[in-house]
PDB file of C-alpha atoms in Angstrom:
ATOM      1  CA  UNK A   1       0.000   0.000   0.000  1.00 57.00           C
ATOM      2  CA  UNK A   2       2.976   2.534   0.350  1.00 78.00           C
ATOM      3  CA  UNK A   3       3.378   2.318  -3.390  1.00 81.00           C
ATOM      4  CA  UNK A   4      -0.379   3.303  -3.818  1.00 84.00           C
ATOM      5  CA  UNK A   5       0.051   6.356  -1.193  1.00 80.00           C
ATOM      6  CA  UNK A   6       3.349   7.620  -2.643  1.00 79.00           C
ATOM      7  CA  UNK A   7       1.257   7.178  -6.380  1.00 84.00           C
ATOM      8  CA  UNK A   8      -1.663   9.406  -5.053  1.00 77.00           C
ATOM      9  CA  UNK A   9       0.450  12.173  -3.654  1.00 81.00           C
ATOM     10  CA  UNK A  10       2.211  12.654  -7.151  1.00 83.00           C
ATOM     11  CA  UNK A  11      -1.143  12.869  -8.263  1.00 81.00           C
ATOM     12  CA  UNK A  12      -2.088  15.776  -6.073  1.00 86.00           C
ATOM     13  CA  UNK A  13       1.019  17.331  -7.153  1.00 91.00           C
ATOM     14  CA  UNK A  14       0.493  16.804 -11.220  1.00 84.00           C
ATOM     15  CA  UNK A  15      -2.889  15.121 -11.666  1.00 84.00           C
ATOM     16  CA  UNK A  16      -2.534  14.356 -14.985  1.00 88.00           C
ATOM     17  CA  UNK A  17       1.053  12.365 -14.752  1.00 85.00           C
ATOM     18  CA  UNK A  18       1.127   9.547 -16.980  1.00 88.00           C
ATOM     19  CA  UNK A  19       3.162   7.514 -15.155  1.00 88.00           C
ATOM     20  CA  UNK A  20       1.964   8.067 -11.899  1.00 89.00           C
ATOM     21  CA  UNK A  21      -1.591   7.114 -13.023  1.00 89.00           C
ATOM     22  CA  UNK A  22      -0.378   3.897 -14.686  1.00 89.00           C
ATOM     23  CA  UNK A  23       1.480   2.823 -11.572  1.00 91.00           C
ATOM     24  CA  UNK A  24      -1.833   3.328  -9.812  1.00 91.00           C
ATOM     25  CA  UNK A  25      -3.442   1.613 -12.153  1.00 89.00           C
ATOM     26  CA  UNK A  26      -1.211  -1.270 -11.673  1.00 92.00           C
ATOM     27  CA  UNK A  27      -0.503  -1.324  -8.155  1.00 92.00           C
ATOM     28  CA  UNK A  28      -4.729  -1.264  -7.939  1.00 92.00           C
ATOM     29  CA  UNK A  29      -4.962  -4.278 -10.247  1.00 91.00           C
ATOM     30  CA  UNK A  30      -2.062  -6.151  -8.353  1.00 88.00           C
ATOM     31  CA  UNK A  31      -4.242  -5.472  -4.955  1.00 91.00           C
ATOM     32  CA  UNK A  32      -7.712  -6.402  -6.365  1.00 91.00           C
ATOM     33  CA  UNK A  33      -9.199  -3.271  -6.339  1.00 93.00           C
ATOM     34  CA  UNK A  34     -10.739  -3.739 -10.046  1.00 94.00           C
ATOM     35  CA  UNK A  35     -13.254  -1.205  -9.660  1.00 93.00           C
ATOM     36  CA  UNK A  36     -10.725   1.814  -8.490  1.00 93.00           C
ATOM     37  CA  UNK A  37      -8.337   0.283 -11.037  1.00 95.00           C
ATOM     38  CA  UNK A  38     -10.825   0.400 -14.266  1.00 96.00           C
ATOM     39  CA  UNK A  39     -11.739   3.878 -12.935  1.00 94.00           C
ATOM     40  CA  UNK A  40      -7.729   5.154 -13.383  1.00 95.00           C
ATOM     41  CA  UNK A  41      -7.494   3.602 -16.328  1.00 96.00           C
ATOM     42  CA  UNK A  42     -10.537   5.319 -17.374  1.00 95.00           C
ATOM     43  CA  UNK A  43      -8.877   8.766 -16.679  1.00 95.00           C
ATOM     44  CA  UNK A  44      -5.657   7.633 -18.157  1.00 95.00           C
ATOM     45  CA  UNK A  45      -7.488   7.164 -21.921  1.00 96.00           C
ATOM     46  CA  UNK A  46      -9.318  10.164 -21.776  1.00 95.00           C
ATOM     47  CA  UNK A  47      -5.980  12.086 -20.977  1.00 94.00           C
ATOM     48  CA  UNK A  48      -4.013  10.185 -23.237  1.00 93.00           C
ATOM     49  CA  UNK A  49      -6.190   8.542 -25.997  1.00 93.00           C
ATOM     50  CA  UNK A  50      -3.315   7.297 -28.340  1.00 92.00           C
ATOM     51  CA  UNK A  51      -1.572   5.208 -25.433  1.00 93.00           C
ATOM     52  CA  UNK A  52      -1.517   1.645 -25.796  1.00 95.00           C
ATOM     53  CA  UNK A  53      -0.971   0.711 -22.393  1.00 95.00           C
ATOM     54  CA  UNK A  54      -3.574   1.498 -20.101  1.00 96.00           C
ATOM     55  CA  UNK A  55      -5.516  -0.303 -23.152  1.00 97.00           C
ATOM     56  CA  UNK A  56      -4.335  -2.909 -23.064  1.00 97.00           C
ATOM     57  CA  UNK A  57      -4.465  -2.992 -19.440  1.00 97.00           C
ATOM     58  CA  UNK A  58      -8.341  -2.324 -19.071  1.00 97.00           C
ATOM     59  CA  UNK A  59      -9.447  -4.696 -21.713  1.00 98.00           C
ATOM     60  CA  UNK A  60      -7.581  -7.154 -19.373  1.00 96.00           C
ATOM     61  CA  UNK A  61     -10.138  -6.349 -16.648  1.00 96.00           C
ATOM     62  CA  UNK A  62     -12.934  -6.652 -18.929  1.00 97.00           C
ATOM     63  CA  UNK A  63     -12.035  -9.673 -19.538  1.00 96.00           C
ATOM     64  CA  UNK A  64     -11.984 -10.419 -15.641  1.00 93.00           C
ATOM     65  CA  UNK A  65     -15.480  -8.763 -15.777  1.00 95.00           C
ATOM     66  CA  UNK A  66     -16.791 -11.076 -19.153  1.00 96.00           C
ATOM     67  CA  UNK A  67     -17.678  -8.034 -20.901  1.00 97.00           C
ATOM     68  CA  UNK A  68     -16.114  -9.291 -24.393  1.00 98.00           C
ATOM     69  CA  UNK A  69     -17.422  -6.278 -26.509  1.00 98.00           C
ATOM     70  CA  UNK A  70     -16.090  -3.588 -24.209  1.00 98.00           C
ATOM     71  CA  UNK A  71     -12.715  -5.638 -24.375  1.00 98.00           C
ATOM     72  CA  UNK A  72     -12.841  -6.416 -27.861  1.00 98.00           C
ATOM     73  CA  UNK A  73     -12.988  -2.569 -28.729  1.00 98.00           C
ATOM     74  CA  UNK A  74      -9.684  -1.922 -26.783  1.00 98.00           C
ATOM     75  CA  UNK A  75      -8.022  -4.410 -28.216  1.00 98.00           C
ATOM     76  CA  UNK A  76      -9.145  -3.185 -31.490  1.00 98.00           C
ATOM     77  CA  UNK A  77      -8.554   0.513 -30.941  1.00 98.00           C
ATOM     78  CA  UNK A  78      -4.977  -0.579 -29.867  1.00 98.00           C
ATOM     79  CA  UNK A  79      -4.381  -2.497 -33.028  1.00 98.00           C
ATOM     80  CA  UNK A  80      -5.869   0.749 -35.194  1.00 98.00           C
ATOM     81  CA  UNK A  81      -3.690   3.418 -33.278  1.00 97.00           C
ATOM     82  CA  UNK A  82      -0.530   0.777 -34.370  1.00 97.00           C
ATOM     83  CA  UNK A  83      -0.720  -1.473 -36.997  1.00 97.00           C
ATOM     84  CA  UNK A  84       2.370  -3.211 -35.419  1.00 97.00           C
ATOM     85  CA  UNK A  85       0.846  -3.617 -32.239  1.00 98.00           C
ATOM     86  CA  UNK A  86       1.775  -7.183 -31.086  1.00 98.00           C
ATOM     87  CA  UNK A  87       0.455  -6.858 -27.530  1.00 98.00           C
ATOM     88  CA  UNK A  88      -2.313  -5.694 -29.340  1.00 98.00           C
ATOM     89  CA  UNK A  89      -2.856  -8.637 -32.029  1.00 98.00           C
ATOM     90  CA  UNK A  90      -2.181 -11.173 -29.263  1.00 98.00           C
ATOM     91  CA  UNK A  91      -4.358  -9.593 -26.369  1.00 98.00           C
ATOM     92  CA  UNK A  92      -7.235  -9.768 -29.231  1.00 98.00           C
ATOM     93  CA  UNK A  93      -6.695 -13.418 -30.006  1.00 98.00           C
ATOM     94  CA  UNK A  94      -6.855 -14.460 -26.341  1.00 97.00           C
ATOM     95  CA  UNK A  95     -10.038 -13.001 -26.166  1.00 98.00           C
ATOM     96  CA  UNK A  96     -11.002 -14.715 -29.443  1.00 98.00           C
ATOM     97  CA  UNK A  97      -9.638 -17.898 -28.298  1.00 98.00           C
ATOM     98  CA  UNK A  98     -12.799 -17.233 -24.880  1.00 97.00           C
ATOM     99  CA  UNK A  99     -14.773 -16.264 -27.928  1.00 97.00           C
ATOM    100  CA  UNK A 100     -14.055 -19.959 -29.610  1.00 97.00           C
ATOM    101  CA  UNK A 101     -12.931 -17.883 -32.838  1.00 98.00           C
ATOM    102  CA  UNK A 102     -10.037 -19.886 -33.552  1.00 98.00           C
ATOM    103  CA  UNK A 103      -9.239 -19.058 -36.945  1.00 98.00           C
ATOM    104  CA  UNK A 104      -9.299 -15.544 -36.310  1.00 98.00           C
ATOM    105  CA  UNK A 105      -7.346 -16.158 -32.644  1.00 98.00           C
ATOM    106  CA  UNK A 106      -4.516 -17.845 -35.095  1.00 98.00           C
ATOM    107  CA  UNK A 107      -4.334 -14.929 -37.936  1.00 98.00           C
ATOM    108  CA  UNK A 108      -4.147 -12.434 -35.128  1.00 98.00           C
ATOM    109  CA  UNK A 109      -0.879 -14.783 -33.566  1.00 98.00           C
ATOM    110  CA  UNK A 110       0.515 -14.922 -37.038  1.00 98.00           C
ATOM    111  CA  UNK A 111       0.183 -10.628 -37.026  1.00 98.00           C
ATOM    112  CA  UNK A 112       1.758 -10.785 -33.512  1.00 98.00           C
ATOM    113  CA  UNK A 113       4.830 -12.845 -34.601  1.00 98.00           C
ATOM    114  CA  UNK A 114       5.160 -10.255 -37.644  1.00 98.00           C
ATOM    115  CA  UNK A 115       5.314  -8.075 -35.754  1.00 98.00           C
ATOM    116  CA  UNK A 116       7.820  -9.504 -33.691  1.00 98.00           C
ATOM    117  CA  UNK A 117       9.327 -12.554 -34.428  1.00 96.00           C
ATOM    118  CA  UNK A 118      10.683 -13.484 -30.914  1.00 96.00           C
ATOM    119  CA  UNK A 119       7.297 -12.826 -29.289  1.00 98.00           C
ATOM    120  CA  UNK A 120       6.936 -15.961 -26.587  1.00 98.00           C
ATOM    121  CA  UNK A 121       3.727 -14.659 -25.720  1.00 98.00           C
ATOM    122  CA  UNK A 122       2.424 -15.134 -29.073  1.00 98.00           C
ATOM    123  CA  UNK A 123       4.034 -18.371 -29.217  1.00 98.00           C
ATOM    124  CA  UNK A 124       1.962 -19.359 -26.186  1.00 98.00           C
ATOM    125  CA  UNK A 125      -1.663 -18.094 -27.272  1.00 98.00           C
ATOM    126  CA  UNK A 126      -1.203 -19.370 -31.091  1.00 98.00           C
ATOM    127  CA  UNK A 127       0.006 -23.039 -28.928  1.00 98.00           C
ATOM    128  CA  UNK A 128      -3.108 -23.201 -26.918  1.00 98.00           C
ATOM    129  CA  UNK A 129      -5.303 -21.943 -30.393  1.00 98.00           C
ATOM    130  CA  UNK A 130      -3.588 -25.214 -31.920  1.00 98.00           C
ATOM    131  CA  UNK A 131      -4.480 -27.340 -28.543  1.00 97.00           C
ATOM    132  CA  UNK A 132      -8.116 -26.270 -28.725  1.00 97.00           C
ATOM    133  CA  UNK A 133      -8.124 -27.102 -32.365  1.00 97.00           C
ATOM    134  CA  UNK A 134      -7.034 -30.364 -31.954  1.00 95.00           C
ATOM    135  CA  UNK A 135      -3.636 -29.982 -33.843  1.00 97.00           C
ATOM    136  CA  UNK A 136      -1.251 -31.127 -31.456  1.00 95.00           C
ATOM    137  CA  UNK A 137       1.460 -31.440 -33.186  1.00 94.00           C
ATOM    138  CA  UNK A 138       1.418 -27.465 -34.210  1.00 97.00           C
ATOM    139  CA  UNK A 139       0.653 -26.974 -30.655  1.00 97.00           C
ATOM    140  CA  UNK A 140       3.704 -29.164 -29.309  1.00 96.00           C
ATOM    141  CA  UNK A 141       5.885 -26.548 -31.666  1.00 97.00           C
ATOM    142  CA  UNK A 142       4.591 -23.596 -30.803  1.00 98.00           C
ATOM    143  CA  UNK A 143       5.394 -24.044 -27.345  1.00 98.00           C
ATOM    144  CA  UNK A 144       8.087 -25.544 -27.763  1.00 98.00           C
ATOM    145  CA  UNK A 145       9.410 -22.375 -29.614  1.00 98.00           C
ATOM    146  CA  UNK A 146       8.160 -20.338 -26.512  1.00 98.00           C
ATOM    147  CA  UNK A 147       9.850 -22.497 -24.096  1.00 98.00           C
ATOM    148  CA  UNK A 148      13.293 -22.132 -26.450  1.00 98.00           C
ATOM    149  CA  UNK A 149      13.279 -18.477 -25.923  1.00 98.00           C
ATOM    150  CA  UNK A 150      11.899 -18.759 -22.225  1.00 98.00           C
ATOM    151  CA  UNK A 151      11.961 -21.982 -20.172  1.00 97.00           C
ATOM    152  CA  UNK A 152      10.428 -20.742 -17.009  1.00 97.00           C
ATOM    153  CA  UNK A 153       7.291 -19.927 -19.046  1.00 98.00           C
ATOM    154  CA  UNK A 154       4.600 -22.019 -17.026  1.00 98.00           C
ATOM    155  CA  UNK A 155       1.317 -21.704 -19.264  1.00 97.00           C
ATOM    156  CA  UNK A 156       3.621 -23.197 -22.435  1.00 98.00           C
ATOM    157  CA  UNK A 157       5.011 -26.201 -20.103  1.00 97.00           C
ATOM    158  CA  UNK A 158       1.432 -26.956 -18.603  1.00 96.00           C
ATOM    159  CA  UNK A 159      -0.054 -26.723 -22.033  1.00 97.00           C
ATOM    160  CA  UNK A 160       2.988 -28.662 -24.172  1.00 96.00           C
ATOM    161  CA  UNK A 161       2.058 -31.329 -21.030  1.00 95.00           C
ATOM    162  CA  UNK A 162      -1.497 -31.648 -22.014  1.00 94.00           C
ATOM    163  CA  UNK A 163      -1.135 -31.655 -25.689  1.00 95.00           C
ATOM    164  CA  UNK A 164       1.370 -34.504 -25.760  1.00 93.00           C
ATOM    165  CA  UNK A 165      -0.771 -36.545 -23.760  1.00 90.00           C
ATOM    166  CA  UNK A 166      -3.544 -35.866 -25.894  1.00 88.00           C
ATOM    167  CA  UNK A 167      -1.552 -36.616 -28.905  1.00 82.00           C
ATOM    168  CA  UNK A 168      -0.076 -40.202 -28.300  1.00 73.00           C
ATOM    169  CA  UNK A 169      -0.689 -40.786 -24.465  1.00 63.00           C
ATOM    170  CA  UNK A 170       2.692 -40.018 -23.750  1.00 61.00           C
ATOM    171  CA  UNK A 171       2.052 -39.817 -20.292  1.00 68.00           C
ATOM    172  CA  UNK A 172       5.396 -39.787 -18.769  1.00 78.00           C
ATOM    173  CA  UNK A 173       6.768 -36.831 -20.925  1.00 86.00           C
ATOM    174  CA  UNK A 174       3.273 -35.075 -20.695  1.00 90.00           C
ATOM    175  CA  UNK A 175       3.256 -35.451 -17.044  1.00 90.00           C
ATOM    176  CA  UNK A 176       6.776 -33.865 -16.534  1.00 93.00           C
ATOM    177  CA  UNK A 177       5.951 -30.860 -18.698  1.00 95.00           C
ATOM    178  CA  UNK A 178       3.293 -30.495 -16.063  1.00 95.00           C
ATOM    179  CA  UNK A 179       4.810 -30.881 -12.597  1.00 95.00           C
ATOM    180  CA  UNK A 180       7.585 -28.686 -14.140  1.00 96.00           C
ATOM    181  CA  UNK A 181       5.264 -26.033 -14.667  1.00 97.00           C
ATOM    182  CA  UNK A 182       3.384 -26.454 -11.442  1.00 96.00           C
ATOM    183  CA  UNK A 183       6.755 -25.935  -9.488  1.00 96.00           C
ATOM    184  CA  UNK A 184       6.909 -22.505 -11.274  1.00 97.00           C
ATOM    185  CA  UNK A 185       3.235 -21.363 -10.768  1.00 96.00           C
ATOM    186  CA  UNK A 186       1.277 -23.759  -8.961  1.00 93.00           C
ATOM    187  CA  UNK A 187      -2.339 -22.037  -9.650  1.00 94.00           C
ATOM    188  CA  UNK A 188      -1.090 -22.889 -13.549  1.00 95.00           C
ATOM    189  CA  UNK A 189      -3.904 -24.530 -14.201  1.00 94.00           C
ATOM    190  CA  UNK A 190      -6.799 -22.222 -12.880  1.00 92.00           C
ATOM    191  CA  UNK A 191      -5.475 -19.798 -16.215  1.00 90.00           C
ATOM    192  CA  UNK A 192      -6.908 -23.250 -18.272  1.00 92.00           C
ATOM    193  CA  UNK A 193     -10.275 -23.732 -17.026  1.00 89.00           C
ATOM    194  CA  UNK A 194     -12.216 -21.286 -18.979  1.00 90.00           C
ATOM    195  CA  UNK A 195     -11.579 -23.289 -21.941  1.00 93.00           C
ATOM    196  CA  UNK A 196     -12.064 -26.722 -20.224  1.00 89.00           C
ATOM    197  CA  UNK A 197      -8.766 -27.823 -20.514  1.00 89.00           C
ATOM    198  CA  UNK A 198      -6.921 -29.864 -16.982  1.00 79.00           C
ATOM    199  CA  UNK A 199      -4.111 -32.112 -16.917  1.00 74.00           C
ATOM    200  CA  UNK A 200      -5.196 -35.916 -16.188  1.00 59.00           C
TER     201      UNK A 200
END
């Protein structure tokens, strides 16, 4: 909380910083405080309508909130403001991917990786678009490209674990990419349930 109090008297210094606003922002988010959060994020857009960031960051908690279309239109007014807006193209194809539009979830990966090539987090979403589609072995690659450039990445381990059991019932290697990732985050697998995927 001494983050959020130093935050709030640069703001009654300057009221309009940018960067003490988005370390509000944040620092609300981290705590829980959604609604305070969405509201400084709010201010944050208004004040600075071209900035990707707080965006990106409030379409996350409309996400939280299941209010798709609100989220959607962030996404989408991030992706119009840049054109080369990974974040952008891969924050809209998670949300596709709730959305079960999977073809459009892996053309928005593809525009992420354009973007930028060495983009793990792209790697990750267009994985799990492959895993919900069934094609495991396009999954297995992806995150095994996003492991290459990061191995501590947890979602791509847990994932890579599920697809290869899925794939050939290779239960051993599947079930070490899992209790590898569960030693680095071991709520990994409440970030699968909305799409019905769990490790056996």
């Amino acid at each position: 909380m001494d983050a959020l109090s130093d935050y709030d008297a640069a703001l009654r210094i300057a009221p309009t910083d940018y960067y003490a606003l988005m370390g509000r922002g944040l620092t609300l988010t981290a705590i829980g405080d959604i609604t305070a959060a969405l509201s400084t994020y709010n201010k944050l857009i208004t004040l600075n309508p071209s900035a990707e960031f707080p965006l990106h960051n409030r379409g996350n908690i409309y996400i939280e909130q299941k209010r798709y279309t609100l989220a959607m239109r962030d996404f989408n007014r991030m992706i119009a403001l840049n054109p080369e807006s990974y974040e952008g193209y891969n924050a809209r194809a998670w949300l596709r991917l709730i959305l079960k539009q999977y073809p459009e979830a892996l053309t928005d990966c593809d525009a992420a990786l354009k973007a930028f090539s060495g983009y793990d987090a792209a790697l990750d979403t267009r994985g799990l678009t492959h895993l919900l589609m069934k094609e495991y072995d396009q999954a297995i690659a992806d995150f095994n490209a996003a492991l290459a450039i990061d191995s501590q990445i947890a979602s791509s381990l847990y994932a890579r674990g599920i697809a290869k059991n899925l794939k050939s019932g290779a239960h051993a290697s599947g079930a070490a990419d899992i209790a590898a990732a569960k030693q680095i985050d071991d709520n990994v697998a409440q970030g699968f349930a909305i799409f019905g995927l769990a490790a056996e």
